[in-house]
Amino acid sequence: MPIPEDVTGYEIDKDVQQELQSLPKGLAEDVAKNLVMVAKLIDEEPEQAYAYSKIALRLASRVAAVREAAGFAAYANQKYSEALAEFRAARRMTGSVELWPVMADCERGLGRPEKALEMAGAPEVQKLDKAGQVEMRLVAAGARRDMDQIDAAIVTLQSPELASNSVQPWTARLRYAYADALLAAGREDEAREWFAKVVESDKDGSTDASDRLAELDGVEFVDALVEDEEGVEGPEGADAEKAPAADVTPSASDDASDVSDEDQR
């Protein structure tokens, strides 16, 4: 697959570059470039990212970083069995527990929430850093919801991290999962309160909490650029459509990001 000329391969993390040093120089550069493409495309064009990951995997299947990247690319394409196999391979190579939460989420994707809950109670969880433990809590709550255990999901999410006023990288997602679970349980007033807290902590707009909050408040958004299906006559009546359009200067608009339900799953 083609790789843009401005992709050098040095864009990847230094730790990954160091892993690739075990390969011949030319091969290492090719693998690195494909890994860069995986990282660049995985959010917006996951199918393309997956294709690049398969090339990297074919070139260097014995490199843990390559197996991990292939796992995330498969995961982004909901190929959970394949993703789980790659994550397990990467874990065997490194001995790290870092991938434990996403491995558990793959079990959810395969329709095995009970297995995900089993993993949430495993000793490996205690070896995770704080971000990993929060991620594991989100996966466990998602597994409870998969099993229609909404109240249990709510209890699972109740934690010091949820109660803390400190805003961390995981704060918005944790609060969002809690608010959504409350809403699913019919506790609308509490859900509204927590969606408002999500908005406070979600500075980069990674969730749709503001839309959910507006929906709970009964606010409807109308696109002013969309004409009524029946048409609206101007002052000249039907003949007005024959008049030339006014000159309009285009303006830029910001794109809004949606939360992946992955962590809510």
PDB file of N, CA and C in Angstrom, residues 231-243:
ATOM      1  N   GLY A 231     -41.072  23.952   1.214  1.00  0.00           N
ATOM      2  CA  GLY A 231     -40.605  25.167   0.563  1.00  0.00           C
ATOM      3  C   GLY A 231     -41.189  26.404   1.222  1.00  0.00           C
ATOM      4  N   VAL A 232     -40.460  27.526   1.143  1.00  0.00           N
ATOM      5  CA  VAL A 232     -40.918  28.794   1.703  1.00  0.00           C
ATOM      6  C   VAL A 232     -40.877  29.843   0.610  1.00  0.00           C
ATOM      7  N   GLU A 233     -41.980  30.487   0.368  1.00  0.00           N
ATOM      8  CA  GLU A 233     -42.040  31.497  -0.676  1.00  0.00           C
ATOM      9  C   GLU A 233     -41.462  32.814  -0.181  1.00  0.00           C
ATOM     10  N   GLY A 234     -40.720  33.479  -1.026  1.00  0.00           N
ATOM     11  CA  GLY A 234     -40.166  34.778  -0.697  1.00  0.00           C
ATOM     12  C   GLY A 234     -41.152  35.881  -1.015  1.00  0.00           C
ATOM     13  N   PRO A 235     -40.756  37.153  -0.885  1.00  0.00           N
ATOM     14  CA  PRO A 235     -41.657  38.279  -1.113  1.00  0.00           C
ATOM     15  C   PRO A 235     -42.169  38.352  -2.534  1.00  0.00           C
ATOM     16  N   GLU A 236     -41.470  37.732  -3.470  1.00  0.00           N
ATOM     17  CA  GLU A 236     -41.901  37.761  -4.861  1.00  0.00           C
ATOM     18  C   GLU A 236     -42.722  36.531  -5.223  1.00  0.00           C
ATOM     19  N   GLY A 237     -43.034  35.680  -4.197  1.00  0.00           N
ATOM     20  CA  GLY A 237     -43.809  34.490  -4.480  1.00  0.00           C
ATOM     21  C   GLY A 237     -42.952  33.445  -5.157  1.00  0.00           C
ATOM     22  N   ALA A 238     -43.580  32.576  -5.937  1.00  0.00           N
ATOM     23  CA  ALA A 238     -42.879  31.466  -6.580  1.00  0.00           C
ATOM     24  C   ALA A 238     -41.839  31.942  -7.559  1.00  0.00           C
ATOM     25  N   ASP A 239     -42.051  33.128  -8.146  1.00  0.00           N
ATOM     26  CA  ASP A 239     -41.109  33.633  -9.143  1.00  0.00           C
ATOM     27  C   ASP A 239     -39.777  34.036  -8.525  1.00  0.00           C
ATOM     28  N   ALA A 240     -39.744  34.127  -7.196  1.00  0.00           N
ATOM     29  CA  ALA A 240     -38.517  34.570  -6.544  1.00  0.00           C
ATOM     30  C   ALA A 240     -37.377  33.588  -6.767  1.00  0.00           C
ATOM     31  N   GLU A 241     -37.688  32.306  -6.999  1.00  0.00           N
ATOM     32  CA  GLU A 241     -36.631  31.327  -7.179  1.00  0.00           C
ATOM     33  C   GLU A 241     -35.872  31.553  -8.475  1.00  0.00           C
ATOM     34  N   LYS A 242     -36.417  32.403  -9.354  1.00  0.00           N
ATOM     35  CA  LYS A 242     -35.741  32.686 -10.615  1.00  0.00           C
ATOM     36  C   LYS A 242     -34.659  33.740 -10.442  1.00  0.00           C
ATOM     37  N   ALA A 243     -34.703  34.445  -9.316  1.00  0.00           N
ATOM     38  CA  ALA A 243     -33.735  35.520  -9.091  1.00  0.00           C
ATOM     39  C   ALA A 243     -32.373  34.922  -8.773  1.00  0.00           C
TER      40      ALA A 243
END
